[in-house]
Coordinates of C-alpha atoms (C1' of nucleotides) in Angstrom, one line a residue:
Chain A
X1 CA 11.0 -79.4 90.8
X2 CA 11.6 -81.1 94.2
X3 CA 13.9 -83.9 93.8
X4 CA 14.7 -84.6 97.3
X5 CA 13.0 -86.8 99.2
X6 CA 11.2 -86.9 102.4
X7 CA 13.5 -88.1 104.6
X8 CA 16.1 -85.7 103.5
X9 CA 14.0 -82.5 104.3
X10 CA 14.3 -82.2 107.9
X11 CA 14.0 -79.2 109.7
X12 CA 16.3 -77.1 111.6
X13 CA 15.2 -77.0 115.1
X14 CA 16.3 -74.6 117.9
X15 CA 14.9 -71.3 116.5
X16 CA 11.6 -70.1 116.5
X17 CA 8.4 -71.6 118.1
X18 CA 8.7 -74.8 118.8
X19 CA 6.3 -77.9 117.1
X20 CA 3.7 -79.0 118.9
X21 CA 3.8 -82.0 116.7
X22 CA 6.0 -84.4 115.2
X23 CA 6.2 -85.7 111.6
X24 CA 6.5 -89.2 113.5
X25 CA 3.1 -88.1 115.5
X26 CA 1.5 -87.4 112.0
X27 CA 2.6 -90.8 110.8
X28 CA 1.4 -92.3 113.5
X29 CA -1.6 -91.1 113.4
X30 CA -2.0 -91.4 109.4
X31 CA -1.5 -95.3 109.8
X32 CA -3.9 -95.5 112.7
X33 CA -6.6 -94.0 110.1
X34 CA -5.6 -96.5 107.4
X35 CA -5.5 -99.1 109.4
X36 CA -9.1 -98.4 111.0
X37 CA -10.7 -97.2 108.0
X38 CA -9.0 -97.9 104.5
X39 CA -6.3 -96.4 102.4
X40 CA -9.2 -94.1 101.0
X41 CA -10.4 -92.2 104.4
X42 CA -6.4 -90.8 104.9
X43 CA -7.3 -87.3 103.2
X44 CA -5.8 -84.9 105.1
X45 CA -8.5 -82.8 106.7
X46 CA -8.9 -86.6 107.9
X47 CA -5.4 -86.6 109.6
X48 CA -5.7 -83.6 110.9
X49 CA -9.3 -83.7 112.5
X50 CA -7.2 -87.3 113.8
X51 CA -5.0 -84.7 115.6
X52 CA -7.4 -82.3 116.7
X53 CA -5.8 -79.6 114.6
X54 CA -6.7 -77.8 111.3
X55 CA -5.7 -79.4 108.4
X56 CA -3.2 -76.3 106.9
X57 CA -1.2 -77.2 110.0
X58 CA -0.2 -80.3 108.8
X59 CA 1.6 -78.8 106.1
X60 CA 4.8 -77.9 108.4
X61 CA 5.5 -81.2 109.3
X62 CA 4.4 -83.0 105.3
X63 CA 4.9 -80.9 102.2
X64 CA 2.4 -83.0 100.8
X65 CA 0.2 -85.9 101.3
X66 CA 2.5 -88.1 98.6
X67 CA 5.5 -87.7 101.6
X68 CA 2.9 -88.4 104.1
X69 CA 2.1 -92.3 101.9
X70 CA 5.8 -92.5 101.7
X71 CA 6.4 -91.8 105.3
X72 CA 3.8 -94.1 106.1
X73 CA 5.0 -97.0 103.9
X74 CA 8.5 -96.7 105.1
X75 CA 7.6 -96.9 108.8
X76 CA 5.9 -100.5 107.8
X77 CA 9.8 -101.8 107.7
X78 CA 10.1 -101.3 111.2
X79 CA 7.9 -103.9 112.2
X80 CA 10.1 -106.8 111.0
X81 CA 11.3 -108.9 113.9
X82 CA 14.6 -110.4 111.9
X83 CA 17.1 -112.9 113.5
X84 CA 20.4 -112.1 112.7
X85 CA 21.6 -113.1 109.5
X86 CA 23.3 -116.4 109.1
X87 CA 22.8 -120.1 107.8
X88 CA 21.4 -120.9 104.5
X89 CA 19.9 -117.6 102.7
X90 CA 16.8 -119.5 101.4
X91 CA 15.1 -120.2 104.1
X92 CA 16.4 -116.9 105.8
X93 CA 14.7 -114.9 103.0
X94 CA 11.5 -117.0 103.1
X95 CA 11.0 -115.7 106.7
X96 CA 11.6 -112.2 105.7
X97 CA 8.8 -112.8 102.6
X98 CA 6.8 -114.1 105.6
X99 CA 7.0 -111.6 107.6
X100 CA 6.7 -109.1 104.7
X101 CA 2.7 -111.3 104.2
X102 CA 2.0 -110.8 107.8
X103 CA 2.4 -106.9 108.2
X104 CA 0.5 -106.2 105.1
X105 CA -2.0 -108.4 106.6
X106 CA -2.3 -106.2 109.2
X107 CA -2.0 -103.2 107.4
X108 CA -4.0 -103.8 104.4
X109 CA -3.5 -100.4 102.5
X110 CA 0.4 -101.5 102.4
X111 CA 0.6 -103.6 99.3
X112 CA -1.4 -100.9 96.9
X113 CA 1.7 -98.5 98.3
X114 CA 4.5 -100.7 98.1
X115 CA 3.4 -101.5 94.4
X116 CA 2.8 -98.1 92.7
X117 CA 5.1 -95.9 94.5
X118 CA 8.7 -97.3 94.6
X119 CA 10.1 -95.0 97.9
X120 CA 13.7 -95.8 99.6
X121 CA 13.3 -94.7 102.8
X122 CA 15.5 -95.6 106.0
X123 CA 13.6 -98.1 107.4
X124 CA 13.5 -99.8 103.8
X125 CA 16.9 -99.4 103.2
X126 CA 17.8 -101.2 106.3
X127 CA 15.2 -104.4 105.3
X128 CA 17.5 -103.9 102.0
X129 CA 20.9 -104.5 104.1
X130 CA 19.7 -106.8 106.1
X131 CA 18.5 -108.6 102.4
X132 CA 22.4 -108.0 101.3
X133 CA 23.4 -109.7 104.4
X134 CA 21.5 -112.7 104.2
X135 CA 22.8 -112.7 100.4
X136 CA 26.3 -111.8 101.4
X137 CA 28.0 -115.5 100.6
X138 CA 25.4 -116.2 97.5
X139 CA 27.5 -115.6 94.3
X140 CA 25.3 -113.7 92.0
X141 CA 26.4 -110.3 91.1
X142 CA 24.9 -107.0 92.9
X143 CA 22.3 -106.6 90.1
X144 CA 20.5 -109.6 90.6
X145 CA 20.4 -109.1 94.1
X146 CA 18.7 -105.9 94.2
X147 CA 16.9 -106.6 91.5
X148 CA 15.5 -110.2 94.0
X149 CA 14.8 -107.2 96.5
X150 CA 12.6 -105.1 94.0
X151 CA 10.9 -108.4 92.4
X152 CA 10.3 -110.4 95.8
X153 CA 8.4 -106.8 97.4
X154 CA 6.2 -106.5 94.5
X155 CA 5.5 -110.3 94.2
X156 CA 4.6 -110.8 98.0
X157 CA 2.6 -107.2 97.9
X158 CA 0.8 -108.5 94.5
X159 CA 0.0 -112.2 96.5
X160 CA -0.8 -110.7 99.7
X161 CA -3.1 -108.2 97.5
X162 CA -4.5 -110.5 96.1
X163 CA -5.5 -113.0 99.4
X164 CA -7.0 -110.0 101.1
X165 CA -9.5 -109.0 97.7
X166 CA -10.2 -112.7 98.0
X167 CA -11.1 -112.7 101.5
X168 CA -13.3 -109.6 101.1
X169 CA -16.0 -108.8 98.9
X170 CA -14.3 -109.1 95.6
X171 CA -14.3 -112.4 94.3
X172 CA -17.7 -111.9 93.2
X173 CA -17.1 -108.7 91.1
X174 CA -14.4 -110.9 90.0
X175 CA -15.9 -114.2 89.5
X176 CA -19.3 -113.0 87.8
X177 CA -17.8 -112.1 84.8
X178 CA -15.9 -115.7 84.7
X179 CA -18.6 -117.3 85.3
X180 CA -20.2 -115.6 82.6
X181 CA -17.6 -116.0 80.1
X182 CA -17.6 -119.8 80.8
X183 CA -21.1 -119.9 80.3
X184 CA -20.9 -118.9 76.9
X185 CA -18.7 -121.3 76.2
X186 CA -16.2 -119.9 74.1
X187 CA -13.5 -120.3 76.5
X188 CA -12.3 -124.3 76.2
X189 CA -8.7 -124.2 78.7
X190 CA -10.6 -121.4 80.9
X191 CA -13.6 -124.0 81.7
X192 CA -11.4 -126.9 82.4
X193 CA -9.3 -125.1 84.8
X194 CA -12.3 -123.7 86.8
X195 CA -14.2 -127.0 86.6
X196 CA -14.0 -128.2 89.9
X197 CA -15.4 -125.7 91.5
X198 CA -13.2 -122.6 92.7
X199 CA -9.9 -122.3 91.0
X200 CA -8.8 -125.8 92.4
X201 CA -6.0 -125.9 95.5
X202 CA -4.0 -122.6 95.2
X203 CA -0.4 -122.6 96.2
X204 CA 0.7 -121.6 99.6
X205 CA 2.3 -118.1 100.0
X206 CA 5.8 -119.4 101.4
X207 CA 5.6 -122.7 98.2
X208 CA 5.2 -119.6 95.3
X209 CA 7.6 -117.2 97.1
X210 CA 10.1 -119.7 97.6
X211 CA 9.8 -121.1 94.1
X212 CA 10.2 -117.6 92.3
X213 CA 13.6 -116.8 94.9
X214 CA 15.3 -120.2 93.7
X215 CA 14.1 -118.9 90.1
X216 CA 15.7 -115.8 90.5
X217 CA 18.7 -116.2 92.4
X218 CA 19.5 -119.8 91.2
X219 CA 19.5 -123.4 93.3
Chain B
X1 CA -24.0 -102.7 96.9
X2 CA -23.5 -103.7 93.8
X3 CA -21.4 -106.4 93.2
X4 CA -21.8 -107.0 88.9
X5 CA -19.1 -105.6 87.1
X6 CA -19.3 -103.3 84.3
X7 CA -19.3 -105.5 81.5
X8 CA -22.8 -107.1 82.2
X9 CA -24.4 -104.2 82.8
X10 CA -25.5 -103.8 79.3
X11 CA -28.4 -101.1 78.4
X12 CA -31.1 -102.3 76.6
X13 CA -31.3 -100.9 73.2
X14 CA -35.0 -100.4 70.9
X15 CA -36.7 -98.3 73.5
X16 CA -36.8 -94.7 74.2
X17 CA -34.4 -92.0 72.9
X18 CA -31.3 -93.2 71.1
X19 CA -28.0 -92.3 72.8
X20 CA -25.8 -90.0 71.1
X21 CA -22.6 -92.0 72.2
X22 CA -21.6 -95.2 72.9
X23 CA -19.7 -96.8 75.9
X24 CA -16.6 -97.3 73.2
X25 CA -16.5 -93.9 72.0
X26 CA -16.0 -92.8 75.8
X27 CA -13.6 -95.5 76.6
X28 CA -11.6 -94.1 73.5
X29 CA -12.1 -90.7 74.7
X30 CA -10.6 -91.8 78.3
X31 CA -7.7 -93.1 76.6
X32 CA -6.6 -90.9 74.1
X33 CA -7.0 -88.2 77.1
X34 CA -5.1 -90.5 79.3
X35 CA -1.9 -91.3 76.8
X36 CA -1.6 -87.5 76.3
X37 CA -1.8 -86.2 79.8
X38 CA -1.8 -88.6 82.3
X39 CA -4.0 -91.1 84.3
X40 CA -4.6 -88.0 86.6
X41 CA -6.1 -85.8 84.0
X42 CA -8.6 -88.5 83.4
X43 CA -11.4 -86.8 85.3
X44 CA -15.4 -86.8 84.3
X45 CA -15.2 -83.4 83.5
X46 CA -12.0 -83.5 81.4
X47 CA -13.8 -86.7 79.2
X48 CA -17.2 -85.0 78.9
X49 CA -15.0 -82.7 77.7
X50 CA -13.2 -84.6 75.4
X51 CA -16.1 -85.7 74.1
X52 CA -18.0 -81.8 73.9
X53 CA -20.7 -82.8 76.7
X54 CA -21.2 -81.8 79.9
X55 CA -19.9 -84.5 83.1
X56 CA -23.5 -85.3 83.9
X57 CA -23.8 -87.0 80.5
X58 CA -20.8 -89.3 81.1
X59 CA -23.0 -91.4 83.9
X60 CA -25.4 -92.4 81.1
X61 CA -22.8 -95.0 79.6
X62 CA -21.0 -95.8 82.4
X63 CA -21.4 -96.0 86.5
X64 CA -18.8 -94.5 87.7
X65 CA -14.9 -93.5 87.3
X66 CA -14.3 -96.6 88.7
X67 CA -16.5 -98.3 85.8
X68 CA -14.5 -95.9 83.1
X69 CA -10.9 -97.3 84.6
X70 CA -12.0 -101.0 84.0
X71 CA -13.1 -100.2 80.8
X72 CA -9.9 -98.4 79.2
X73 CA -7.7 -101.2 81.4
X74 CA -9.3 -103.9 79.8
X75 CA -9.4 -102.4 75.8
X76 CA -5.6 -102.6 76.6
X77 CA -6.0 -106.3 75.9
X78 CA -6.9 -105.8 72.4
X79 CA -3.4 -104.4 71.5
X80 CA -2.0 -107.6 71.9
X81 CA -1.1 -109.3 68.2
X82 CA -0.3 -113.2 69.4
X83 CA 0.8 -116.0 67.4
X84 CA -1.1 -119.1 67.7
X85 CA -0.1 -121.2 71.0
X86 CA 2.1 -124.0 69.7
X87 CA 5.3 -125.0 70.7
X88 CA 7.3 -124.5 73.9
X89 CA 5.5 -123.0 76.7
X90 CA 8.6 -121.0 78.1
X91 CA 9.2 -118.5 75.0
X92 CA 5.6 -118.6 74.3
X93 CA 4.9 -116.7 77.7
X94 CA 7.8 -114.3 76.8
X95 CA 6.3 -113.4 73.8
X96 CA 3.2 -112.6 75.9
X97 CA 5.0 -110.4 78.5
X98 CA 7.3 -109.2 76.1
X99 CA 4.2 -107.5 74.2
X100 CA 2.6 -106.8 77.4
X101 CA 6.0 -104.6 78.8
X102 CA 5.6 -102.9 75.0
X103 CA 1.7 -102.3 75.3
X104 CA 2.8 -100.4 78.7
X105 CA 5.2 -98.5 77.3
X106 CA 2.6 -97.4 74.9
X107 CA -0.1 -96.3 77.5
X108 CA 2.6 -95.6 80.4
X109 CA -0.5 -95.0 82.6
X110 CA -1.9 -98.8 82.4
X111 CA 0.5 -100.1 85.2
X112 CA -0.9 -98.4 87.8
X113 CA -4.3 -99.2 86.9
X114 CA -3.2 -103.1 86.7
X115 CA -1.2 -103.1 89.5
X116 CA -4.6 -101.4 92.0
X117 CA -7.3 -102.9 90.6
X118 CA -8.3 -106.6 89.6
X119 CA -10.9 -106.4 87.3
X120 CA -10.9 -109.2 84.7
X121 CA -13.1 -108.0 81.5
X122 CA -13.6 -109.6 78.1
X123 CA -10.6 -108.8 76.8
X124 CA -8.2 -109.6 79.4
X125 CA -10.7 -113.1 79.6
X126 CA -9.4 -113.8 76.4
X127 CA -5.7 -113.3 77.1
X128 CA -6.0 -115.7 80.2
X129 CA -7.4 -118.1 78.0
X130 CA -4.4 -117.8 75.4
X131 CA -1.8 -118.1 78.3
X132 CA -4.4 -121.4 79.5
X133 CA -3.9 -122.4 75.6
X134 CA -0.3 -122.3 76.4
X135 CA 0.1 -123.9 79.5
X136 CA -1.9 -127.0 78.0
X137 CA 0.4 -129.7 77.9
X138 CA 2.1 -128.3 81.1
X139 CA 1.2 -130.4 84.4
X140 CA 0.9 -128.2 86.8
X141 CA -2.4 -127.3 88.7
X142 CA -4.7 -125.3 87.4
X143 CA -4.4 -123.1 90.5
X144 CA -1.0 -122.6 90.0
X145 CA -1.2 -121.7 86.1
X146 CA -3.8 -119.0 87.8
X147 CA -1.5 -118.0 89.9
X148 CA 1.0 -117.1 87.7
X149 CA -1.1 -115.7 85.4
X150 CA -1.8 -113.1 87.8
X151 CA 1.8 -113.1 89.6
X152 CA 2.9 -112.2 86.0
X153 CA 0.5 -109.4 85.2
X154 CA 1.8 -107.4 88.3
X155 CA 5.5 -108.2 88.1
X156 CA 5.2 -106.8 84.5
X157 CA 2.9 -103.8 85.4
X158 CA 5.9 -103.5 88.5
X159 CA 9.2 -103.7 86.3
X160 CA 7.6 -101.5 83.9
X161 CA 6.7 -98.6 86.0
X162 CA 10.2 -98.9 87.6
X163 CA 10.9 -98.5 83.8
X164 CA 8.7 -95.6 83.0
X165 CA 9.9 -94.1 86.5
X166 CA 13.2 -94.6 85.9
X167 CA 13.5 -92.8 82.0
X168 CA 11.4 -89.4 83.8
X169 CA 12.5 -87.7 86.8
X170 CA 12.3 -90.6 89.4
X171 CA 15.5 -91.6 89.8
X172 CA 16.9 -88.7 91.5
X173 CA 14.0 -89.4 94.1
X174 CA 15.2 -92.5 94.7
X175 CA 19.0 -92.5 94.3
X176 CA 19.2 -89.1 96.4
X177 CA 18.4 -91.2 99.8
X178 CA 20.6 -94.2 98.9
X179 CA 23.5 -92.0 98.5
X180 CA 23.0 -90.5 101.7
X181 CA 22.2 -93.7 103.5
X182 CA 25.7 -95.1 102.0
X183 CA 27.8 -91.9 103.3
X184 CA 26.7 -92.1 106.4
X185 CA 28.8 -95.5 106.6
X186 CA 25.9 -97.7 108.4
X187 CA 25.1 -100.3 105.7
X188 CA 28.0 -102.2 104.6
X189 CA 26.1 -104.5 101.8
X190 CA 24.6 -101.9 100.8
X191 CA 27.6 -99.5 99.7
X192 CA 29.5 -103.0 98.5
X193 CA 26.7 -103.4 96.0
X194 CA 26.6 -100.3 94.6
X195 CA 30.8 -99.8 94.8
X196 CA 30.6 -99.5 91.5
X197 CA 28.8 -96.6 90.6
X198 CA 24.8 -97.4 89.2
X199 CA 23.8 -101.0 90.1
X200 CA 26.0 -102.8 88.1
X201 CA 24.5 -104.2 84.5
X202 CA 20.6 -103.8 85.6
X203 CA 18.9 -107.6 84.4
X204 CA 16.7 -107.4 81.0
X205 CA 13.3 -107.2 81.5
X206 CA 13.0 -111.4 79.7
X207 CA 16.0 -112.5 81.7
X208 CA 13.9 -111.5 85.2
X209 CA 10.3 -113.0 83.3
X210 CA 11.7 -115.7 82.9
X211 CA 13.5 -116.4 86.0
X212 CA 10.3 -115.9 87.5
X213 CA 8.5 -117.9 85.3
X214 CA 10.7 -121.0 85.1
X215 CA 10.4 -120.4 88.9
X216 CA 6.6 -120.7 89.3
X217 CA 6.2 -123.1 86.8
X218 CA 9.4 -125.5 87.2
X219 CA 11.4 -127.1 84.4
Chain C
dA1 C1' 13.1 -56.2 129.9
dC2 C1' 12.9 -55.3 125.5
dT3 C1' 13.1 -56.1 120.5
dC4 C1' 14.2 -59.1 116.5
dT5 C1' 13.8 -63.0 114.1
dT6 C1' 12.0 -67.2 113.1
dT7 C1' 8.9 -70.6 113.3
dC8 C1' 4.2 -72.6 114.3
dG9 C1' -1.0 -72.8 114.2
dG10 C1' -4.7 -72.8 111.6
dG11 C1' -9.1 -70.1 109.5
dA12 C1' -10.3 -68.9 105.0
dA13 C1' -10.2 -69.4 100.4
dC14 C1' -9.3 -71.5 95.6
dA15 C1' -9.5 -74.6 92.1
dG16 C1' -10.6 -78.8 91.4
dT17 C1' -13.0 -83.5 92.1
dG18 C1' -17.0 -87.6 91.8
dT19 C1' -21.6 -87.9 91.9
dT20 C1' -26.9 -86.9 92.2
dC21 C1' -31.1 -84.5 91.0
dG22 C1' -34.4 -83.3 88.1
dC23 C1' -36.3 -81.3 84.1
dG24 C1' -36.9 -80.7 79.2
dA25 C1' -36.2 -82.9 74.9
dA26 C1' -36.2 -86.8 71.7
dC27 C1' -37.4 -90.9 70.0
dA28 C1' -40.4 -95.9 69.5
dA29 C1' -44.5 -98.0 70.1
dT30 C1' -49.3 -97.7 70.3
Chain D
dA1 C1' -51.5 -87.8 69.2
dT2 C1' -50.5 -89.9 73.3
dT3 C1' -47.6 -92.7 76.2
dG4 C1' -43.4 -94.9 77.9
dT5 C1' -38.8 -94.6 78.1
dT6 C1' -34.5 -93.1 77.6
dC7 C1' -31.0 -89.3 76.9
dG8 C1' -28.6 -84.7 77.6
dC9 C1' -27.0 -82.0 80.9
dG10 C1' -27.1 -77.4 84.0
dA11 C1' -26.9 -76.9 88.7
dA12 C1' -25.7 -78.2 93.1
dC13 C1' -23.5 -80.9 97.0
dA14 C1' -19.9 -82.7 99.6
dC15 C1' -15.7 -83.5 99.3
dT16 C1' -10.4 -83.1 98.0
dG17 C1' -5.1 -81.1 98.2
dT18 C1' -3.0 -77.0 98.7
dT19 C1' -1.7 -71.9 99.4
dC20 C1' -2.2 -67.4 101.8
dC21 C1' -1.8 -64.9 105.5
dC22 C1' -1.8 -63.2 110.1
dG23 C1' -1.5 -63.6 114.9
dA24 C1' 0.8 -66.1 118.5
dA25 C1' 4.8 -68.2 120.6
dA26 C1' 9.3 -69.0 121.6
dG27 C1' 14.7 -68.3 121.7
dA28 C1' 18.6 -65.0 120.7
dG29 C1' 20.8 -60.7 121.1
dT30 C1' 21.2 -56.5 123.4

DNA sequence: ACTCTTTCGGGAACAGTGTTCGCGAACAAT
DNA sequence: ATTGTTCGCGAACACTGTTCCCGAAAGAGT
């Protein structure tokens, strides 16, 4: 029973033959896979073949391919490009929301990570100060604060999700059985919201986002 | 590439051998297997297995895993026992999420499955169409009831896997990197919101469902 | 320069996975 | 009885994560 997590297990360096790899080189080249060829191909005979190695080597740097996800989603925070807190939190926080959108945009296996596993790492933890900070004059008590933090990742991983299966080819595994279910007619509010067409003007990421953070944390 | 989702792929009955099973007896198989060991032991041999066949037989009733995890995630939808809509749309919802948290709690291994895959069957048809029955009288766009329809589904899948994570071993996982993050003195917010010991009172599950949902719905 | 100790690299193997093939059996219709 | 069609399912294939183990490589101590 490991309880410790990733980030916490480094190894003592100095003694012995030295790496010939880094656990930020396996990282690195773990994202580069996902990012080329889905969430799916990162197996880690994969990784390693990635590296040119065998796969039982990767083991000294990963003790298994759960800390390899985690390392991978945690090393997503460090592509935030934040101003430095100051000014009115909720438009402060909609750029960090935004910004959240765009890098799972360009890493699309993020949002399926960020919303099963629930990993603290130190990238993530510094997004979660820099959240604090922004929040820093706001009067709500700690709870609901980190509790915004936990709600507003999952809801702009769940949006974001859901945009790219809309943009791929999913809205038709989706949308056949609607369909379908409209056609036999037994569904009366179901028709009339899908009636003009597709499901009528949806709401702009930063409108939703913006509307759920003045819901949670208040005016 | 097939792109028509399990539920209208129906077998045509009258000719040839009769089956021996049905397509609900090895849903019902999946998910008794599932509540008693885990979504991970739910593998085509362990079902077949379940059910005294061999895995081959298993491909007969349904396509693929992939098939049998849309099917048990959408039978979830029939443990819902809903009043008529009527009344107030804000405690209605509750009520809905409320029994959706309890149905999770029940079958700890259906967040995951909600929160990775989209599929929309019958059943879940029909609970979008009770929340539609709700939201009648309400003016917003459909696209936005759709929205947070689906906006809803995660978050609650989200909160209560941080539930389920919290009440097993989890915690430990997550709280052993915070505490080292705080000692090491970098992240001022940070230790001021957790000063005093756990997170201060955590928020009820209906006090965060409805912050949301007054938030993506307004009034 | 030599050993000692420790770590690294990675081939081989294990136990498991989802899925396909193909054949014999079982039934309905003719 | 024959034909058409489906079902059951053993066997096999190509994968997966992970562990074992041994030889190689490096620094430390003498």
């Amino acid at each position: 029973m490991e309880t410790v997590p990733v980030w916490l297990r480094e190894r003592r360096t100095g003694v012995g033959r030295p790496a010939e790899r880094s656990r930020a080189e396996v990282t690195a080249a773990a994202i580069a896979l996902a990012d080329r060829e889905g969430l799916a191909a990162v197996s880690m005979r994969r990784v390693a073949a990635e590296l040119g190695t065998g796969p039982a080597s990767l083991y000294r740097y990963v003790d298994s391919r759960d800390d390899l996800l985690d390392l991978m989603t945690d090393e997503m925070a460090t592509e935030y490009r934040l101003p430095e807190p100051g000014g009115p939190w909720l438009p402060a926080l909609l750029e960090v929301y935004r910004q959240g959108r765009a890098v799972m945009l360009r890493h699309p296996w993020l949002p399926e990570l960020l919303l099963t596993r629930s990993a603290l790492g130190p990238h993530s933890t510094e997004l979660l100060e820099h959240v604090l900070a922004i929040l820093a004059a706001h009067p709500a008590g700690a709870g609901r604060k980190l509790e915004a933090f936990a709600v507003m990742t999952t809801l702009t991983a769940a949006l974001t999700l859901n945009e790219l299966n809309a943009s791929s080819g999913a809205p038709q595994r989706q949308g056949a059985y609607l369909a379908h279910a409209i056609a036999a007619g037994r569904h009366p509010h179901l028709t009339a919201a899908l009636a003009g067409g597709p499901p009528t003007p949806a709401p702009r990421f930063e409108d939703t986002v913006s509307r759920v953070l003045t819901g949670l944390l208040g005016e």
